[in-house]
PDB file of C-alpha atoms and ligand atoms in Angstrom:
ATOM      1  CA  UNK A  19     163.882  26.876 115.291  1.00 38.00           C
ATOM      2  CA  UNK A  20     166.449  28.614 113.530  1.00 41.00           C
ATOM      3  CA  UNK A  21     165.042  27.491 110.017  1.00 41.00           C
ATOM      4  CA  UNK A  22     161.591  29.062 111.067  1.00 44.00           C
ATOM      5  CA  UNK A  23     163.182  32.415 111.723  1.00 42.00           C
ATOM      6  CA  UNK A  24     164.634  32.422 108.209  1.00 41.00           C
ATOM      7  CA  UNK A  25     161.192  31.533 106.767  1.00 41.00           C
ATOM      8  CA  UNK A  26     159.534  34.535 108.625  1.00 40.00           C
ATOM      9  CA  UNK A  27     162.114  36.792 107.298  1.00 40.00           C
ATOM     10  CA  UNK A  28     161.762  35.749 103.771  1.00 41.00           C
ATOM     11  CA  UNK A  29     158.018  36.086 103.998  1.00 40.00           C
ATOM     12  CA  UNK A  30     158.265  39.636 105.340  1.00 38.00           C
ATOM     13  CA  UNK A  31     160.638  40.564 102.504  1.00 40.00           C
ATOM     14  CA  UNK A  32     158.287  39.223  99.968  1.00 38.00           C
ATOM     15  CA  UNK A  33     155.305  41.070 101.443  1.00 38.00           C
ATOM     16  CA  UNK A  34     157.337  44.398 101.482  1.00 37.00           C
ATOM     17  CA  UNK A  35     158.443  44.010  97.910  1.00 39.00           C
ATOM     18  CA  UNK A  36     154.793  43.256  96.845  1.00 37.00           C
ATOM     19  CA  UNK A  37     153.651  46.317  98.731  1.00 37.00           C
ATOM     20  CA  UNK A  38     156.298  48.427  96.929  1.00 36.00           C
ATOM     21  CA  UNK A  39     155.139  47.152  93.614  1.00 36.00           C
ATOM     22  CA  UNK A  40     151.538  48.007  94.348  1.00 36.00           C
ATOM     23  CA  UNK A  41     152.466  51.569  95.306  1.00 35.00           C
ATOM     24  CA  UNK A  42     154.672  52.087  92.188  1.00 34.00           C
ATOM     25  CA  UNK A  43     151.743  51.228  89.880  1.00 35.00           C
ATOM     26  CA  UNK A  44     149.275  53.378  91.649  1.00 35.00           C
ATOM     27  CA  UNK A  45     150.603  56.786  90.462  1.00 36.00           C
ATOM     28  CA  UNK A  46     150.109  55.642  86.793  1.00 37.00           C
ATOM     29  CA  UNK A  47     146.512  56.079  87.227  1.00 39.00           C
ATOM     30  CA  UNK A  48     146.267  59.491  88.452  1.00 44.00           C
ATOM     31  CA  UNK A  49     143.234  61.073  87.006  1.00 45.00           C
ATOM     32  CA  UNK A  50     145.277  64.287  86.440  1.00 43.00           C
ATOM     33  CA  UNK A  51     146.500  66.407  89.263  1.00 45.00           C
ATOM     34  CA  UNK A  52     148.219  69.077  87.065  1.00 48.00           C
ATOM     35  CA  UNK A  53     151.932  68.356  86.445  1.00 57.00           C
ATOM     36  CA  UNK A  54     152.144  65.347  84.282  1.00 66.00           C
ATOM     37  CA  UNK A  55     155.355  63.329  84.639  1.00 71.00           C
ATOM     38  CA  UNK A  56     154.322  59.814  83.368  1.00 79.00           C
ATOM     39  CA  UNK A  57     150.917  60.029  84.723  1.00 95.00           C
ATOM     40  CA  UNK A  58     147.552  59.734  82.710  1.00 97.00           C
ATOM     41  CA  UNK A  59     144.715  62.282  82.650  1.00 98.00           C
ATOM     42  CA  UNK A  60     141.178  60.908  82.337  1.00 98.00           C
ATOM     43  CA  UNK A  61     138.942  63.006  80.316  1.00 99.00           C
ATOM     44  CA  UNK A  62     135.229  62.513  79.670  1.00 99.00           C
ATOM     45  CA  UNK A  63     133.899  62.780  76.061  1.00 99.00           C
ATOM     46  CA  UNK A  64     131.030  61.471  74.079  1.00 98.00           C
ATOM     47  CA  UNK A  65     131.784  58.340  71.998  1.00 98.00           C
ATOM     48  CA  UNK A  66     128.981  58.528  69.417  1.00 98.00           C
ATOM     49  CA  UNK A  67     128.651  62.036  68.136  1.00 98.00           C
ATOM     50  CA  UNK A  68     130.452  62.528  64.739  1.00 98.00           C
ATOM     51  CA  UNK A  69     132.193  65.859  64.509  1.00 98.00           C
ATOM     52  CA  UNK A  70     132.259  66.361  68.276  1.00 98.00           C
ATOM     53  CA  UNK A  71     133.360  63.184  70.094  1.00 98.00           C
ATOM     54  CA  UNK A  72     133.362  59.951  68.213  1.00 98.00           C
ATOM     55  CA  UNK A  73     135.161  56.610  68.839  1.00 98.00           C
ATOM     56  CA  UNK A  74     136.330  55.550  65.405  1.00 98.00           C
ATOM     57  CA  UNK A  75     136.565  51.946  64.109  1.00 97.00           C
ATOM     58  CA  UNK A  76     140.290  52.037  64.571  1.00 98.00           C
ATOM     59  CA  UNK A  77     139.980  52.823  68.300  1.00 97.00           C
ATOM     60  CA  UNK A  78     141.128  56.514  67.919  1.00 98.00           C
ATOM     61  CA  UNK A  79     138.825  59.410  68.877  1.00 98.00           C
ATOM     62  CA  UNK A  80     137.965  62.491  66.833  1.00 98.00           C
ATOM     63  CA  UNK A  81     135.823  65.656  66.960  1.00 98.00           C
ATOM     64  CA  UNK A  82     135.752  69.264  68.095  1.00 98.00           C
ATOM     65  CA  UNK A  83     135.413  68.233  71.828  1.00 99.00           C
ATOM     66  CA  UNK A  84     138.373  65.777  71.348  1.00 99.00           C
ATOM     67  CA  UNK A  85     140.540  68.665  69.880  1.00 99.00           C
ATOM     68  CA  UNK A  86     139.483  71.139  72.623  1.00 99.00           C
ATOM     69  CA  UNK A  87     140.207  68.623  75.404  1.00 99.00           C
ATOM     70  CA  UNK A  88     143.539  67.588  73.853  1.00 99.00           C
ATOM     71  CA  UNK A  89     144.618  71.228  73.517  1.00 99.00           C
ATOM     72  CA  UNK A  90     143.507  71.895  77.080  1.00 99.00           C
ATOM     73  CA  UNK A  91     145.270  68.852  78.434  1.00 98.00           C
ATOM     74  CA  UNK A  92     148.366  69.926  76.546  1.00 98.00           C
ATOM     75  CA  UNK A  93     148.305  73.303  78.421  1.00 98.00           C
ATOM     76  CA  UNK A  94     147.973  71.375  81.712  1.00 98.00           C
ATOM     77  CA  UNK A  95     151.098  69.448  80.916  1.00 98.00           C
ATOM     78  CA  UNK A  96     149.860  66.186  79.333  1.00 98.00           C
ATOM     79  CA  UNK A  97     150.845  64.826  76.002  1.00 98.00           C
ATOM     80  CA  UNK A  98     148.045  63.270  73.844  1.00 98.00           C
ATOM     81  CA  UNK A  99     149.486  59.798  74.707  1.00 97.00           C
ATOM     82  CA  UNK A 100     148.798  60.487  78.295  1.00 98.00           C
ATOM     83  CA  UNK A 101     145.094  60.921  77.782  1.00 98.00           C
ATOM     84  CA  UNK A 102     142.669  58.255  78.646  1.00 98.00           C
ATOM     85  CA  UNK A 103     139.227  58.896  77.050  1.00 98.00           C
ATOM     86  CA  UNK A 104     136.205  58.024  79.122  1.00 98.00           C
ATOM     87  CA  UNK A 105     132.706  57.730  77.760  1.00 98.00           C
ATOM     88  CA  UNK A 106     130.410  60.141  79.698  1.00 98.00           C
ATOM     89  CA  UNK A 107     126.871  60.000  78.353  1.00 98.00           C
ATOM     90  CA  UNK A 108     124.444  62.972  78.926  1.00 98.00           C
ATOM     91  CA  UNK A 109     122.927  61.588  82.068  1.00 98.00           C
ATOM     92  CA  UNK A 110     126.263  60.334  83.663  1.00 98.00           C
ATOM     93  CA  UNK A 111     128.222  63.606  83.441  1.00 98.00           C
ATOM     94  CA  UNK A 112     127.640  65.180  86.927  1.00 98.00           C
ATOM     95  CA  UNK A 113     128.119  61.848  88.617  1.00 98.00           C
ATOM     96  CA  UNK A 114     131.322  61.084  86.809  1.00 98.00           C
ATOM     97  CA  UNK A 115     132.742  64.359  87.944  1.00 98.00           C
ATOM     98  CA  UNK A 116     131.526  63.950  91.542  1.00 98.00           C
ATOM     99  CA  UNK A 117     132.973  60.420  91.786  1.00 98.00           C
ATOM    100  CA  UNK A 118     136.294  61.711  90.376  1.00 98.00           C
ATOM    101  CA  UNK A 119     136.084  59.278  87.476  1.00 98.00           C
ATOM    102  CA  UNK A 120     137.471  61.961  85.186  1.00 98.00           C
ATOM    103  CA  UNK A 121     139.553  65.213  85.717  1.00 98.00           C
ATOM    104  CA  UNK A 122     137.180  67.102  83.297  1.00 99.00           C
ATOM    105  CA  UNK A 123     134.397  66.672  80.646  1.00 99.00           C
ATOM    106  CA  UNK A 124     134.289  68.157  77.229  1.00 99.00           C
ATOM    107  CA  UNK A 125     131.163  66.539  75.881  1.00 99.00           C
ATOM    108  CA  UNK A 126     128.602  68.974  74.321  1.00 99.00           C
ATOM    109  CA  UNK A 127     128.031  69.965  77.854  1.00 99.00           C
ATOM    110  CA  UNK A 128     125.843  73.029  78.320  1.00 99.00           C
ATOM    111  CA  UNK A 129     126.340  75.353  81.262  1.00 98.00           C
ATOM    112  CA  UNK A 130     123.134  75.916  83.223  1.00 98.00           C
ATOM    113  CA  UNK A 131     122.053  76.862  86.670  1.00 98.00           C
ATOM    114  CA  UNK A 132     120.845  73.308  87.601  1.00 98.00           C
ATOM    115  CA  UNK A 133     124.126  71.748  86.669  1.00 98.00           C
ATOM    116  CA  UNK A 134     126.089  74.483  88.375  1.00 98.00           C
ATOM    117  CA  UNK A 135     124.552  73.204  91.652  1.00 98.00           C
ATOM    118  CA  UNK A 136     126.642  69.983  91.105  1.00 98.00           C
ATOM    119  CA  UNK A 137     129.656  70.829  89.034  1.00 98.00           C
ATOM    120  CA  UNK A 138     131.809  73.759  88.098  1.00 98.00           C
ATOM    121  CA  UNK A 139     132.267  74.948  84.503  1.00 99.00           C
ATOM    122  CA  UNK A 140     135.200  76.473  82.612  1.00 99.00           C
ATOM    123  CA  UNK A 141     134.317  78.256  79.227  1.00 98.00           C
ATOM    124  CA  UNK A 142     132.074  78.473  77.314  1.00 99.00           C
ATOM    125  CA  UNK A 143     134.048  77.372  74.205  1.00 99.00           C
ATOM    126  CA  UNK A 144     131.261  76.981  71.723  1.00 99.00           C
ATOM    127  CA  UNK A 145     127.529  78.348  71.332  1.00 98.00           C
ATOM    128  CA  UNK A 146     125.234  75.898  69.667  1.00 98.00           C
ATOM    129  CA  UNK A 147     121.414  75.865  69.487  1.00 98.00           C
ATOM    130  CA  UNK A 148     118.767  73.287  69.873  1.00 98.00           C
ATOM    131  CA  UNK A 149     117.271  72.136  66.511  1.00 98.00           C
ATOM    132  CA  UNK A 150     115.258  69.350  64.876  1.00 98.00           C
ATOM    133  CA  UNK A 151     116.487  66.588  62.539  1.00 98.00           C
ATOM    134  CA  UNK A 152     113.810  65.104  60.310  1.00 98.00           C
ATOM    135  CA  UNK A 153     113.588  63.005  57.134  1.00 98.00           C
ATOM    136  CA  UNK A 154     114.165  64.850  53.844  1.00 98.00           C
ATOM    137  CA  UNK A 155     110.507  64.587  52.900  1.00 98.00           C
ATOM    138  CA  UNK A 156     109.157  65.537  56.396  1.00 98.00           C
ATOM    139  CA  UNK A 157     106.675  68.352  56.794  1.00 97.00           C
ATOM    140  CA  UNK A 158     107.804  69.093  60.300  1.00 98.00           C
ATOM    141  CA  UNK A 159     109.071  72.667  60.119  1.00 97.00           C
ATOM    142  CA  UNK A 160     108.468  74.266  63.517  1.00 96.00           C
ATOM    143  CA  UNK A 161     108.109  73.367  67.148  1.00 96.00           C
ATOM    144  CA  UNK A 162     104.275  73.431  67.025  1.00 95.00           C
ATOM    145  CA  UNK A 163     104.337  70.691  64.290  1.00 98.00           C
ATOM    146  CA  UNK A 164     105.834  68.266  66.984  1.00 97.00           C
ATOM    147  CA  UNK A 165     102.456  68.098  68.841  1.00 94.00           C
ATOM    148  CA  UNK A 166     101.238  64.508  68.858  1.00 96.00           C
ATOM    149  CA  UNK A 167     104.493  63.426  66.830  1.00 98.00           C
ATOM    150  CA  UNK A 168     107.100  60.928  67.998  1.00 98.00           C
ATOM    151  CA  UNK A 169     110.280  62.670  68.949  1.00 98.00           C
ATOM    152  CA  UNK A 170     113.518  61.356  70.116  1.00 98.00           C
ATOM    153  CA  UNK A 171     116.231  62.822  72.474  1.00 98.00           C
ATOM    154  CA  UNK A 172     118.526  61.778  75.262  1.00 98.00           C
ATOM    155  CA  UNK A 173     117.960  61.305  79.006  1.00 98.00           C
ATOM    156  CA  UNK A 174     119.747  63.957  81.045  1.00 98.00           C
ATOM    157  CA  UNK A 175     120.221  66.503  78.186  1.00 98.00           C
ATOM    158  CA  UNK A 176     118.871  69.973  78.226  1.00 98.00           C
ATOM    159  CA  UNK A 177     117.265  69.012  74.751  1.00 98.00           C
ATOM    160  CA  UNK A 178     114.837  66.671  76.381  1.00 98.00           C
ATOM    161  CA  UNK A 179     114.241  69.130  79.327  1.00 98.00           C
ATOM    162  CA  UNK A 180     113.447  71.958  77.081  1.00 98.00           C
ATOM    163  CA  UNK A 181     110.885  69.896  75.034  1.00 98.00           C
ATOM    164  CA  UNK A 182     109.120  68.987  78.217  1.00 97.00           C
ATOM    165  CA  UNK A 183     109.251  72.529  79.848  1.00 97.00           C
ATOM    166  CA  UNK A 184     108.546  74.851  76.839  1.00 97.00           C
ATOM    167  CA  UNK A 185     109.298  73.807  73.305  1.00 97.00           C
ATOM    168  CA  UNK A 186     106.787  70.977  72.716  1.00 97.00           C
ATOM    169  CA  UNK A 187     105.267  69.620  75.928  1.00 97.00           C
ATOM    170  CA  UNK A 188     102.551  67.706  73.774  1.00 97.00           C
ATOM    171  CA  UNK A 189     105.030  65.782  71.778  1.00 98.00           C
ATOM    172  CA  UNK A 190     105.424  62.174  72.389  1.00 98.00           C
ATOM    173  CA  UNK A 191     108.948  62.233  73.603  1.00 98.00           C
ATOM    174  CA  UNK A 192     111.111  59.084  73.702  1.00 98.00           C
ATOM    175  CA  UNK A 193     114.469  59.245  75.479  1.00 98.00           C
ATOM    176  CA  UNK A 194     117.467  57.195  74.839  1.00 98.00           C
ATOM    177  CA  UNK A 195     120.858  57.009  76.372  1.00 98.00           C
ATOM    178  CA  UNK A 196     122.676  58.356  73.245  1.00 98.00           C
ATOM    179  CA  UNK A 197     121.931  60.264  70.139  1.00 98.00           C
ATOM    180  CA  UNK A 198     123.015  57.451  67.746  1.00 98.00           C
ATOM    181  CA  UNK A 199     120.036  55.338  69.010  1.00 98.00           C
ATOM    182  CA  UNK A 200     117.714  58.350  68.139  1.00 98.00           C
ATOM    183  CA  UNK A 201     119.103  58.518  64.775  1.00 98.00           C
ATOM    184  CA  UNK A 202     118.586  54.917  64.116  1.00 98.00           C
ATOM    185  CA  UNK A 203     114.932  55.296  65.330  1.00 98.00           C
ATOM    186  CA  UNK A 204     114.514  58.259  62.891  1.00 98.00           C
ATOM    187  CA  UNK A 205     115.978  56.113  60.027  1.00 98.00           C
ATOM    188  CA  UNK A 206     113.572  53.423  60.640  1.00 98.00           C
ATOM    189  CA  UNK A 207     110.605  55.452  61.036  1.00 98.00           C
ATOM    190  CA  UNK A 208     109.965  54.734  64.706  1.00 98.00           C
ATOM    191  CA  UNK A 209     110.179  58.493  65.426  1.00 98.00           C
ATOM    192  CA  UNK A 210     109.342  61.550  63.329  1.00 98.00           C
ATOM    193  CA  UNK A 211     112.261  63.759  64.488  1.00 98.00           C
ATOM    194  CA  UNK A 212     115.339  63.881  66.660  1.00 98.00           C
ATOM    195  CA  UNK A 213     116.053  66.953  68.797  1.00 98.00           C
ATOM    196  CA  UNK A 214     119.383  68.185  70.135  1.00 98.00           C
ATOM    197  CA  UNK A 215     121.974  70.803  69.387  1.00 98.00           C
ATOM    198  CA  UNK A 216     122.391  71.731  65.719  1.00 98.00           C
ATOM    199  CA  UNK A 217     126.217  70.966  66.096  1.00 98.00           C
ATOM    200  CA  UNK A 218     125.345  67.337  66.922  1.00 98.00           C
ATOM    201  CA  UNK A 219     122.533  66.933  64.328  1.00 98.00           C
ATOM    202  CA  UNK A 220     124.712  68.328  61.528  1.00 98.00           C
ATOM    203  CA  UNK A 221     127.483  65.755  62.299  1.00 98.00           C
ATOM    204  CA  UNK A 222     125.061  62.850  61.888  1.00 98.00           C
ATOM    205  CA  UNK A 223     123.341  64.220  58.896  1.00 98.00           C
ATOM    206  CA  UNK A 224     126.660  64.538  57.002  1.00 97.00           C
ATOM    207  CA  UNK A 225     127.824  60.836  57.784  1.00 97.00           C
ATOM    208  CA  UNK A 226     128.207  58.930  54.451  1.00 96.00           C
ATOM    209  CA  UNK A 227     125.616  56.249  55.623  1.00 96.00           C
ATOM    210  CA  UNK A 228     122.952  58.994  56.164  1.00 96.00           C
ATOM    211  CA  UNK A 229     123.799  61.379  53.248  1.00 93.00           C
ATOM    212  CA  UNK A 230     120.698  62.803  51.547  1.00 95.00           C
ATOM    213  CA  UNK A 231     118.350  61.266  53.985  1.00 97.00           C
ATOM    214  CA  UNK A 232     117.810  63.925  56.699  1.00 98.00           C
ATOM    215  CA  UNK A 233     117.646  67.660  56.925  1.00 98.00           C
ATOM    216  CA  UNK A 234     117.802  70.080  59.841  1.00 98.00           C
ATOM    217  CA  UNK A 235     114.729  72.334  60.449  1.00 98.00           C
ATOM    218  CA  UNK A 236     117.179  75.281  60.979  1.00 98.00           C
ATOM    219  CA  UNK A 237     115.310  76.554  64.156  1.00 97.00           C
ATOM    220  CA  UNK A 238     117.333  78.139  66.886  1.00 98.00           C
ATOM    221  CA  UNK A 239     115.194  76.694  69.760  1.00 98.00           C
ATOM    222  CA  UNK A 240     117.735  77.512  72.573  1.00 98.00           C
ATOM    223  CA  UNK A 241     121.114  78.629  73.368  1.00 98.00           C
ATOM    224  CA  UNK A 242     123.501  75.946  74.428  1.00 98.00           C
ATOM    225  CA  UNK A 243     126.780  77.346  75.876  1.00 99.00           C
ATOM    226  CA  UNK A 244     129.302  74.627  75.984  1.00 99.00           C
ATOM    227  CA  UNK A 245     131.443  74.443  78.993  1.00 99.00           C
ATOM    228  CA  UNK A 246     134.087  72.126  80.403  1.00 98.00           C
ATOM    229  CA  UNK A 247     132.851  70.426  83.510  1.00 99.00           C
ATOM    230  CA  UNK A 248     135.110  69.908  86.369  1.00 98.00           C
ATOM    231  CA  UNK A 249     134.359  68.681  89.966  1.00 98.00           C
ATOM    232  CA  UNK A 250     132.494  71.171  92.153  1.00 98.00           C
ATOM    233  CA  UNK A 251     134.898  73.216  94.092  1.00 98.00           C
ATOM    234  CA  UNK A 252     137.918  72.631  91.870  1.00 98.00           C
ATOM    235  CA  UNK A 253     138.484  76.337  91.067  1.00 98.00           C
ATOM    236  CA  UNK A 254     142.172  75.780  90.409  1.00 98.00           C
ATOM    237  CA  UNK A 255     141.325  73.637  87.385  1.00 98.00           C
ATOM    238  CA  UNK A 256     138.659  75.985  86.158  1.00 98.00           C
ATOM    239  CA  UNK A 257     141.116  78.763  86.210  1.00 98.00           C
ATOM    240  CA  UNK A 258     143.839  76.738  84.338  1.00 98.00           C
ATOM    241  CA  UNK A 259     141.227  75.614  81.794  1.00 99.00           C
ATOM    242  CA  UNK A 260     139.951  79.133  81.091  1.00 98.00           C
ATOM    243  CA  UNK A 261     143.451  80.243  80.411  1.00 98.00           C
ATOM    244  CA  UNK A 262     143.961  77.306  78.050  1.00 98.00           C
ATOM    245  CA  UNK A 263     140.732  78.057  76.098  1.00 99.00           C
ATOM    246  CA  UNK A 264     141.729  81.684  75.776  1.00 98.00           C
ATOM    247  CA  UNK A 265     145.093  80.614  74.208  1.00 98.00           C
ATOM    248  CA  UNK A 266     143.348  78.087  71.996  1.00 98.00           C
ATOM    249  CA  UNK A 267     141.248  80.908  70.602  1.00 98.00           C
ATOM    250  CA  UNK A 268     144.033  83.637  70.373  1.00 98.00           C
ATOM    251  CA  UNK A 269     146.497  81.165  68.712  1.00 98.00           C
ATOM    252  CA  UNK A 270     144.162  80.127  65.920  1.00 98.00           C
ATOM    253  CA  UNK A 271     143.925  76.614  67.201  1.00 98.00           C
ATOM    254  CA  UNK A 272     140.204  76.958  68.032  1.00 98.00           C
ATOM    255  CA  UNK A 273     139.532  78.102  64.455  1.00 98.00           C
ATOM    256  CA  UNK A 274     141.588  75.179  62.918  1.00 98.00           C
ATOM    257  CA  UNK A 275     139.609  72.749  65.030  1.00 98.00           C
ATOM    258  CA  UNK A 276     136.296  74.289  64.012  1.00 98.00           C
ATOM    259  CA  UNK A 277     137.276  73.985  60.289  1.00 98.00           C
ATOM    260  CA  UNK A 278     138.432  70.468  60.533  1.00 98.00           C
ATOM    261  CA  UNK A 279     135.611  69.081  62.540  1.00 98.00           C
ATOM    262  CA  UNK A 280     132.541  71.214  61.320  1.00 98.00           C
ATOM    263  CA  UNK A 281     133.654  71.851  57.803  1.00 97.00           C
ATOM    264  CA  UNK A 282     132.679  68.382  56.569  1.00 96.00           C
ATOM    265  CA  UNK A 283     129.141  68.702  58.097  1.00 97.00           C
ATOM    266  CA  UNK A 284     128.798  72.165  56.593  1.00 95.00           C
ATOM    267  CA  UNK A 285     127.803  73.435  60.130  1.00 98.00           C
ATOM    268  CA  UNK A 286     127.885  77.065  60.384  1.00 96.00           C
ATOM    269  CA  UNK A 287     129.037  77.687  63.900  1.00 97.00           C
ATOM    270  CA  UNK A 288     128.818  80.910  65.963  1.00 98.00           C
ATOM    271  CA  UNK A 289     132.038  82.817  66.591  1.00 98.00           C
ATOM    272  CA  UNK A 290     134.262  81.908  69.577  1.00 98.00           C
ATOM    273  CA  UNK A 291     132.606  82.940  72.841  1.00 98.00           C
ATOM    274  CA  UNK A 292     134.379  85.008  75.493  1.00 98.00           C
ATOM    275  CA  UNK A 293     135.245  83.163  78.662  1.00 98.00           C
ATOM    276  CA  UNK A 294     132.311  83.681  81.069  1.00 98.00           C
ATOM    277  CA  UNK A 295     130.058  85.040  78.442  1.00 98.00           C
ATOM    278  CA  UNK A 296     126.841  83.049  78.724  1.00 98.00           C
ATOM    279  CA  UNK A 297     124.126  83.636  76.070  1.00 98.00           C
ATOM    280  CA  UNK A 298     120.764  83.085  77.839  1.00 97.00           C
TER     281      UNK A 298
HETATM  282  N1  LIG B   7     124.130  70.367  74.959  1.00 73.90           N
HETATM  283  C1  LIG B   7     123.085  69.674  75.508  1.00 73.90           C
HETATM  284  C2  LIG B   7     123.262  69.125  76.975  1.00 73.90           C
HETATM  285  O1  LIG B   7     124.318  69.409  77.462  1.00 73.90           O
HETATM  286  C3  LIG B   7     122.521  68.519  74.645  1.00 73.90           C
HETATM  287  C4  LIG B   7     123.677  67.731  74.203  1.00 73.90           C
HETATM  288  C5  LIG B   7     124.019  66.570  75.078  1.00 73.90           C
HETATM  289  O2  LIG B   7     123.097  65.793  75.459  1.00 73.90           O
HETATM  290  O3  LIG B   7     125.207  66.359  75.349  1.00 73.90           O
HETATM  291  O4  LIG B   7     122.533  68.598  77.465  1.00 73.90           O
END
């Protein structure tokens, strides 16, 4: 009888200590509540867009969105080592924010009314334009040349939507989950053109493995105001991110990031937009 009591006590103590361990580890995985401590912040980016958001062979991340996100996270109190990068493909962004998978998204994410029904945006922090990427010897030079042609873009992007709605409804549009698949299709001849933001296309065209093979048409088919997406209703984070973005521009860090990331692609970007200034 006495022995049994001891066993019960020992078991209770073990359960309590396991519970304490579980609690201790849970605060490591904070998706970012503001003040950092030792916690992590999860940030959504693209993994396959050179010059913007790219997972490199050594496992590190590079690009303009990565630099903007790192700067913003710094202003929110997080060191680079506290950032956990999460891939947010074009079609996954709204859901990733709604589920709370990430604290914010910096992933060539255009602000528009449709998306604003589901998420909130800070910014804009860059103005890009939809364009076409074609093979060097292609005769496609304007939107109407796309009629009846095979075109590639990405599901859930404004680029695909704009083609359907206005730019080239008669093109044969194929949609992939990422732009790297579209570029492979262009290289193999499976499609005649790839369409998305000029910022993204310039990055691909400048990659060593594609050098001299492709050209941008140079058409400003739309205005793409890049914002930082946050969960709907999280106005406190929007305000903090806007303050961070303003500081990034006024301190010169924005310009440094532009030169570093767009310089190699020879991408002529627009000047830094003012916060809240959406070009329609
Ligand atoms: N900026 C556009 C968008 O948000 C195209 C690029 C992308 O798919 O991320 O849809």
